[in-house]
CSV table of N, CA and C in Angstrom, one decimal:
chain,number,residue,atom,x,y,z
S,117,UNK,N,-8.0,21.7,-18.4
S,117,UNK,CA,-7.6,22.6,-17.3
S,117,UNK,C,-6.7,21.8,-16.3
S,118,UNK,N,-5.7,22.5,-15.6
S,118,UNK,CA,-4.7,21.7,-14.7
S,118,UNK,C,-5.1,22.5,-13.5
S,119,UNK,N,-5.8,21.6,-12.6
S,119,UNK,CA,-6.8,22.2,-11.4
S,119,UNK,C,-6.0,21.7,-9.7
S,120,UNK,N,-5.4,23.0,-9.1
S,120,UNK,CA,-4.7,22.0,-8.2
S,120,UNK,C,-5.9,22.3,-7.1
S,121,UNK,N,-6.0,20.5,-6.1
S,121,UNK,CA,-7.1,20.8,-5.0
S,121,UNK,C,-6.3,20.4,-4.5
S,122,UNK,N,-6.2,21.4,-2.7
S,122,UNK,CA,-6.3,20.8,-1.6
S,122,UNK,C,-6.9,20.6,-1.0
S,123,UNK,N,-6.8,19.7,0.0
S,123,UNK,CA,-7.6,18.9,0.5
S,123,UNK,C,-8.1,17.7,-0.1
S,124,UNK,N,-7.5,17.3,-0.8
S,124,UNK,CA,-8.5,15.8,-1.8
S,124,UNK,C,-8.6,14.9,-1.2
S,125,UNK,N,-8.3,14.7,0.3
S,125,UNK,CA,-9.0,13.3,1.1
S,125,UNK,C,-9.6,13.6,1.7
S,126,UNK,N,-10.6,14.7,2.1
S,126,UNK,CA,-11.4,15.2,2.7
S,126,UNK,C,-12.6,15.0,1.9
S,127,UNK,N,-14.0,15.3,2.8
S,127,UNK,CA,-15.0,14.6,2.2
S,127,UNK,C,-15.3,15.7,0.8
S,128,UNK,N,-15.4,16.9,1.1
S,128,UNK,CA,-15.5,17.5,-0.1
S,128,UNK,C,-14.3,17.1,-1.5
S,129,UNK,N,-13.4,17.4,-0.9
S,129,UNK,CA,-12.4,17.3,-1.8
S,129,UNK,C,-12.5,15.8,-2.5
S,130,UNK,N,-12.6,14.6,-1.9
S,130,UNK,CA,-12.8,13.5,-2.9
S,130,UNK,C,-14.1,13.7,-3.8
S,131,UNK,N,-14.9,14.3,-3.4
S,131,UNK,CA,-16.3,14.2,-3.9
S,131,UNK,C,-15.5,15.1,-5.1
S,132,UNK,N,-15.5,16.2,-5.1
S,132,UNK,CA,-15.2,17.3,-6.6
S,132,UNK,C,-13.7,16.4,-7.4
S,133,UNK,N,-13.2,16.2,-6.7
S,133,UNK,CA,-11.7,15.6,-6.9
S,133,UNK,C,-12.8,14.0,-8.4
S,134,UNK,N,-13.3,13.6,-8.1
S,134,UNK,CA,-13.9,12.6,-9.0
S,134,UNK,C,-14.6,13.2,-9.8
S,135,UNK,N,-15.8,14.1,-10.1
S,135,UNK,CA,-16.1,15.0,-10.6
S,135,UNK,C,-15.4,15.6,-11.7
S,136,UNK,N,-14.7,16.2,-11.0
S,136,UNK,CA,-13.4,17.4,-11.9
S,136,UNK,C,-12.8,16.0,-13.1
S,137,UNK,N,-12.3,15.0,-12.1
S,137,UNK,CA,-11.6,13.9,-13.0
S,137,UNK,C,-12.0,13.8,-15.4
S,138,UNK,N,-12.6,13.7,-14.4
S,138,UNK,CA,-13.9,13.6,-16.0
S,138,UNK,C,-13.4,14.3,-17.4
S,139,UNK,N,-13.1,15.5,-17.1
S,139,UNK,CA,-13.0,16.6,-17.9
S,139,UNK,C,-11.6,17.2,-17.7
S,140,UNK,N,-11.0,17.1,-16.7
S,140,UNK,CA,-9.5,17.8,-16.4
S,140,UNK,C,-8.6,17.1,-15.5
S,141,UNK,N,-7.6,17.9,-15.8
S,141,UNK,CA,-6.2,17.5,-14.8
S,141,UNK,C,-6.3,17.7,-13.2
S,142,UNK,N,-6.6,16.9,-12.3
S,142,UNK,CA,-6.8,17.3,-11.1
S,142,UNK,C,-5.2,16.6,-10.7
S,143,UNK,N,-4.7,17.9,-10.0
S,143,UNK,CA,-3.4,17.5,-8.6
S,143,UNK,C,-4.1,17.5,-7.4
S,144,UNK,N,-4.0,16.7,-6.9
S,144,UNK,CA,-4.3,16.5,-5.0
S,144,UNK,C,-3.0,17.1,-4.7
S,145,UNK,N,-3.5,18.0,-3.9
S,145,UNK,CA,-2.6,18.5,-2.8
S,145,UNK,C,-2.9,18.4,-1.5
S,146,UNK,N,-2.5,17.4,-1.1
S,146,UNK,CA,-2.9,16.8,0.7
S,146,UNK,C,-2.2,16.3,1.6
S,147,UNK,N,-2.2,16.4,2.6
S,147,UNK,CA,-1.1,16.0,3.7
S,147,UNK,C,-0.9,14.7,3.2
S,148,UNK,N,-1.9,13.9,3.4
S,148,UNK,CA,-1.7,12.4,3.0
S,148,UNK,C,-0.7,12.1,2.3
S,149,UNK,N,-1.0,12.9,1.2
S,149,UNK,CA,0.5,12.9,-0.1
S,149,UNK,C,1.5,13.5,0.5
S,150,UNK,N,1.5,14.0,1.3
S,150,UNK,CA,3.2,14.5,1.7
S,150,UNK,C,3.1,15.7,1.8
S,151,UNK,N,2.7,16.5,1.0
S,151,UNK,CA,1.9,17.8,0.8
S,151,UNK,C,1.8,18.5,2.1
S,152,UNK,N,2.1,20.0,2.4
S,152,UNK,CA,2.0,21.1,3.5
S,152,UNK,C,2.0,22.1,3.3
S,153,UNK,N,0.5,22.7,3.5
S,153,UNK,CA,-0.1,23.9,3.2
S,153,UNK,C,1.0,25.1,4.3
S,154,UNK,N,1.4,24.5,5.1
S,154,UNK,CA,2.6,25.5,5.7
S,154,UNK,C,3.4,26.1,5.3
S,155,UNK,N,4.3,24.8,4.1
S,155,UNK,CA,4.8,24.8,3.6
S,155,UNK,C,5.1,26.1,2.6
S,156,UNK,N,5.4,27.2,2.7
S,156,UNK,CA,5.0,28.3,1.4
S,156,UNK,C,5.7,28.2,0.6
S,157,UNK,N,6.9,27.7,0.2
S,157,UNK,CA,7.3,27.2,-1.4
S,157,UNK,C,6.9,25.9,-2.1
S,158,UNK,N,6.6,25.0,-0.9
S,158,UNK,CA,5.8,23.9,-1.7
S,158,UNK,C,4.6,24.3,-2.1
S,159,UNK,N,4.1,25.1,-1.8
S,159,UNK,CA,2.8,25.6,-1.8
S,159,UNK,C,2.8,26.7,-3.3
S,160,UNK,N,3.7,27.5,-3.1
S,160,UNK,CA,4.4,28.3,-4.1
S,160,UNK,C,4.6,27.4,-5.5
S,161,UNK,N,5.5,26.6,-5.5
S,161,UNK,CA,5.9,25.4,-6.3
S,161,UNK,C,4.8,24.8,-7.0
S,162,UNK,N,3.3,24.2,-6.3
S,162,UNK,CA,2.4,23.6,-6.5
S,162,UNK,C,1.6,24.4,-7.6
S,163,UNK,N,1.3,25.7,-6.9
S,163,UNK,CA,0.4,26.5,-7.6
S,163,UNK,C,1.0,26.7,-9.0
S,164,UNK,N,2.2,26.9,-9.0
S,164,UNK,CA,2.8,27.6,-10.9
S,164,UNK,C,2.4,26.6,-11.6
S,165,UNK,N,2.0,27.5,-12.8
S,165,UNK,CA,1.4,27.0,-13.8
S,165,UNK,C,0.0,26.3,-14.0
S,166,UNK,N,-0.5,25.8,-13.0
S,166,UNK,CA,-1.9,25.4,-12.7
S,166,UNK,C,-2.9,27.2,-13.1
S,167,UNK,N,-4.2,26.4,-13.6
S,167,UNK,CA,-5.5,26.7,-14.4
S,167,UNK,C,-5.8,27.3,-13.3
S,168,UNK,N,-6.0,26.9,-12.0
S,168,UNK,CA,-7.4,26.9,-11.0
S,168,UNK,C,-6.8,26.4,-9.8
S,169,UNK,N,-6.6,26.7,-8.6
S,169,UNK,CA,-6.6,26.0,-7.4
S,169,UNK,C,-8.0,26.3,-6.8
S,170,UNK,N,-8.3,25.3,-5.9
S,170,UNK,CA,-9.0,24.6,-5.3
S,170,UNK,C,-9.0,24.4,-4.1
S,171,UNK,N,-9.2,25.1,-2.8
S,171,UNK,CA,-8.3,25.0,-1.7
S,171,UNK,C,-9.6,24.7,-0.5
S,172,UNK,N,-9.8,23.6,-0.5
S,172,UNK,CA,-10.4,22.8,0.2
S,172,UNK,C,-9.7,22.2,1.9
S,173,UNK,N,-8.5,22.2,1.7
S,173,UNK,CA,-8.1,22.0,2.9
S,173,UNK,C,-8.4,22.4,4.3
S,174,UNK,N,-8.4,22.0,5.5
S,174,UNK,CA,-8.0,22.2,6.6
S,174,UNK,C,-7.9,21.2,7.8
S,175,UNK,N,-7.5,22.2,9.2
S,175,UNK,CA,-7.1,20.9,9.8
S,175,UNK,C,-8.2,20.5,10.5
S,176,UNK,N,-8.1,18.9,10.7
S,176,UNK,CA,-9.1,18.4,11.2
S,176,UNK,C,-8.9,18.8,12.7
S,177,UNK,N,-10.5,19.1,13.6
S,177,UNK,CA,-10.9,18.9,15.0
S,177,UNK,C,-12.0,18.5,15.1
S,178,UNK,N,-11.5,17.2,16.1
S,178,UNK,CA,-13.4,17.0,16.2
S,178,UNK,C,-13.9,17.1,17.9
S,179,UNK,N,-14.7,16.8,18.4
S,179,UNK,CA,-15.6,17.0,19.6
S,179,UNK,C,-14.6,16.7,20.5
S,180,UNK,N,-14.3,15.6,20.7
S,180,UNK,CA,-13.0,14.9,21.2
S,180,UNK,C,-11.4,15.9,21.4
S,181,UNK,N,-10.9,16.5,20.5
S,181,UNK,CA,-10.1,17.7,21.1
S,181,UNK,C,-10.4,18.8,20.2
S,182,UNK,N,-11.4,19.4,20.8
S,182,UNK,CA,-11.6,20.6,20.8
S,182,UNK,C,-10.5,21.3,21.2
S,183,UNK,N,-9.5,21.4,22.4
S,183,UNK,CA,-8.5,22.0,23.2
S,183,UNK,C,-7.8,22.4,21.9
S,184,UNK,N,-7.5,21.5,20.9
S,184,UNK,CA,-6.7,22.2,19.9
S,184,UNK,C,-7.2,22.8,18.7
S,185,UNK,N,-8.3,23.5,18.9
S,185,UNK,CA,-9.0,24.6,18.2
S,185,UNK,C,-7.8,25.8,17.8
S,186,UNK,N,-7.1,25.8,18.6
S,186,UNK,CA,-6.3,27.3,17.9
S,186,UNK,C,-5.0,27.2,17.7
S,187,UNK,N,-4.4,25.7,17.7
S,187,UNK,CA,-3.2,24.9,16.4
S,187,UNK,C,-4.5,24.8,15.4
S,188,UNK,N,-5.4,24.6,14.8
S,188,UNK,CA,-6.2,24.0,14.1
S,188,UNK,C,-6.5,25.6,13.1
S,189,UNK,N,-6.8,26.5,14.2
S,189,UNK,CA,-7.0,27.6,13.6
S,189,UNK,C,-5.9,28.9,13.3
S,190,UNK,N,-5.0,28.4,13.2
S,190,UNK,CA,-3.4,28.8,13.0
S,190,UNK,C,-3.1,27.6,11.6
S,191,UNK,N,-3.2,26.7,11.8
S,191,UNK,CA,-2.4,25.9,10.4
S,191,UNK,C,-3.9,26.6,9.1
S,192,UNK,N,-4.6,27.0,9.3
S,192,UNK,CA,-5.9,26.8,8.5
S,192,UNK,C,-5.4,28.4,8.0
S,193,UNK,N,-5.2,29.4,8.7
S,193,UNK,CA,-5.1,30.9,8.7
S,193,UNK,C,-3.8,31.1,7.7
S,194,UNK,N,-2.5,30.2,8.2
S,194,UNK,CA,-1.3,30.5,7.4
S,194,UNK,C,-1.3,29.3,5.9
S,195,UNK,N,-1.9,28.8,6.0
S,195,UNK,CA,-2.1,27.6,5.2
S,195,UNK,C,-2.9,28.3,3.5
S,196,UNK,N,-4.2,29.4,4.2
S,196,UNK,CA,-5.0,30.0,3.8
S,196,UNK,C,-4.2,30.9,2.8
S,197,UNK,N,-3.5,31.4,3.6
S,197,UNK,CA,-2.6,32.7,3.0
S,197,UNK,C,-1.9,32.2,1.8
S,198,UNK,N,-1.0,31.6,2.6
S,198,UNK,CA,0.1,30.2,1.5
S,198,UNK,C,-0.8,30.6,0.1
S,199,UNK,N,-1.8,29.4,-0.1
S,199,UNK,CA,-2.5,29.7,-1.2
S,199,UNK,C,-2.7,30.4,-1.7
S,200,UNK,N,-3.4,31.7,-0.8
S,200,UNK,CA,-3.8,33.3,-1.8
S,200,UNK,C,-2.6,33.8,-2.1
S,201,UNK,N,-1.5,34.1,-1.7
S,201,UNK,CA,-0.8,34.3,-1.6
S,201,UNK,C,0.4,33.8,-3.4
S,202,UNK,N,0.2,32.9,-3.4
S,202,UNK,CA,0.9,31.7,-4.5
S,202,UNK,C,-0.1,32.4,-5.4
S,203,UNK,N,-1.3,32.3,-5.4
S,203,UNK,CA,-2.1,32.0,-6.6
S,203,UNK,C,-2.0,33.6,-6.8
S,204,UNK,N,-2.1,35.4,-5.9
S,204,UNK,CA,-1.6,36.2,-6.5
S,204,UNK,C,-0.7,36.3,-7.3
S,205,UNK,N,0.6,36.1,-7.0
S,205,UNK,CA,1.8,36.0,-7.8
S,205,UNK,C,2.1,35.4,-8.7
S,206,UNK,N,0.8,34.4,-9.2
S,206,UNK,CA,1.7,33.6,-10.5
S,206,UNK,C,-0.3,34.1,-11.2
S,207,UNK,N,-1.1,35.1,-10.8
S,207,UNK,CA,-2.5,35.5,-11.2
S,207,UNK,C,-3.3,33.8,-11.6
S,208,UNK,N,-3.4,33.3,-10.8
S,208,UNK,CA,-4.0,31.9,-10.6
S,208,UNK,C,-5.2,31.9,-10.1
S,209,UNK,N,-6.6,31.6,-10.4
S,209,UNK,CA,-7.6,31.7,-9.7
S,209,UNK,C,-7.7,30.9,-8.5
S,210,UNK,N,-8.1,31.7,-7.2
S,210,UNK,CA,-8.5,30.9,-6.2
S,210,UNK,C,-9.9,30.8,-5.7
S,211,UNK,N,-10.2,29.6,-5.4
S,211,UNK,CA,-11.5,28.7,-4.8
S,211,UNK,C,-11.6,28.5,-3.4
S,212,UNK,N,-12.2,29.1,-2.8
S,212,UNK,CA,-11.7,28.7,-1.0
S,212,UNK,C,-12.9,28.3,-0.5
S,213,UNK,N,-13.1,27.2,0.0
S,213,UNK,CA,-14.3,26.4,0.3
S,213,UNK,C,-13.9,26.5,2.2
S,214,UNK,N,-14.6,26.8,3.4
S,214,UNK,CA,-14.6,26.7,4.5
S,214,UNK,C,-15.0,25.4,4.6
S,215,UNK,N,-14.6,25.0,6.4
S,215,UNK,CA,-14.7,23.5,6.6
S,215,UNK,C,-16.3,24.2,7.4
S,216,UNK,N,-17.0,22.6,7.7
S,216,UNK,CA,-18.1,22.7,8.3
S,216,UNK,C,-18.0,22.9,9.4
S,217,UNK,N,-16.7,22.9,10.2
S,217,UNK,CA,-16.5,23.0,11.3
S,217,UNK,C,-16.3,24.6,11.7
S,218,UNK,N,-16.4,25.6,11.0
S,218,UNK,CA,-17.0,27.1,11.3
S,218,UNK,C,-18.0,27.2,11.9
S,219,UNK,N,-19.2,26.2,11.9
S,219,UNK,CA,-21.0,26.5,12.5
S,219,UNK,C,-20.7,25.9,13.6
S,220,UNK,N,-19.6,25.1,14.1
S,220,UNK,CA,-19.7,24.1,15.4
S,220,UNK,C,-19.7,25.2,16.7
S,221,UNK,N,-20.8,24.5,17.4
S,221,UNK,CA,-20.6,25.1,18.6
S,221,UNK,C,-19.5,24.5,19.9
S,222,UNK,N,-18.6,25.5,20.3
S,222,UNK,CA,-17.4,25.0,20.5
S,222,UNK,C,-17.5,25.1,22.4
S,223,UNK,N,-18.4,25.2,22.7
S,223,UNK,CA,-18.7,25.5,24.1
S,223,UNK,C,-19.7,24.1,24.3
């Protein structure tokens, strides 16, 4: 299977990303690589032809700037689409894993 994940330097994403390794084709799709879930034809582009996406991505916030919770919750929202969106159009299964940072109490 040709499995594209985003997010693969994220804690989830390396963990399944070595996992998956074993048995299939894993693409990382992550900023790190150059990669931008904004991006909607790179995004578009990534997904064709791929088995399975994997969409593990989002943007990091931690305790420290909270203040940018809603850039954080905007790149994650259009980022989100991007994917569903790609993986409709070319009938691509999508996987959408949420970050842990949903249960944080932000007050």
């Amino acid at each position: 299977m040709n499995i594209l994940l985003s997010g693969a330097s994220g804690f989830l994403g390396r963990h399944v990303q070595q996992y998956l390794e074993k048995d299939h084709v894993v693409i990382p799709f992550d900023i790190s690589s150059g990669f931008d879930m904004l991006d909607e034809v790179m995004v578009r582009d990534a997904v064709r032809g791929k088995d399975l996406v994997l969409h593990f991505a989002s943007a990091a916030v931690g305790r420290k700037n909270a203040e940018s919770f809603p850039d954080a919750a905007r790149i994650d929202y259009v980022g989100t689409m991007n994917f569903a969106q790609a993986c409709a159009a070319y009938r691509v299964p999508l996987v959408y894993a949420s970050s842990i940072l949903v249960y944080r109490d932000w007050e």
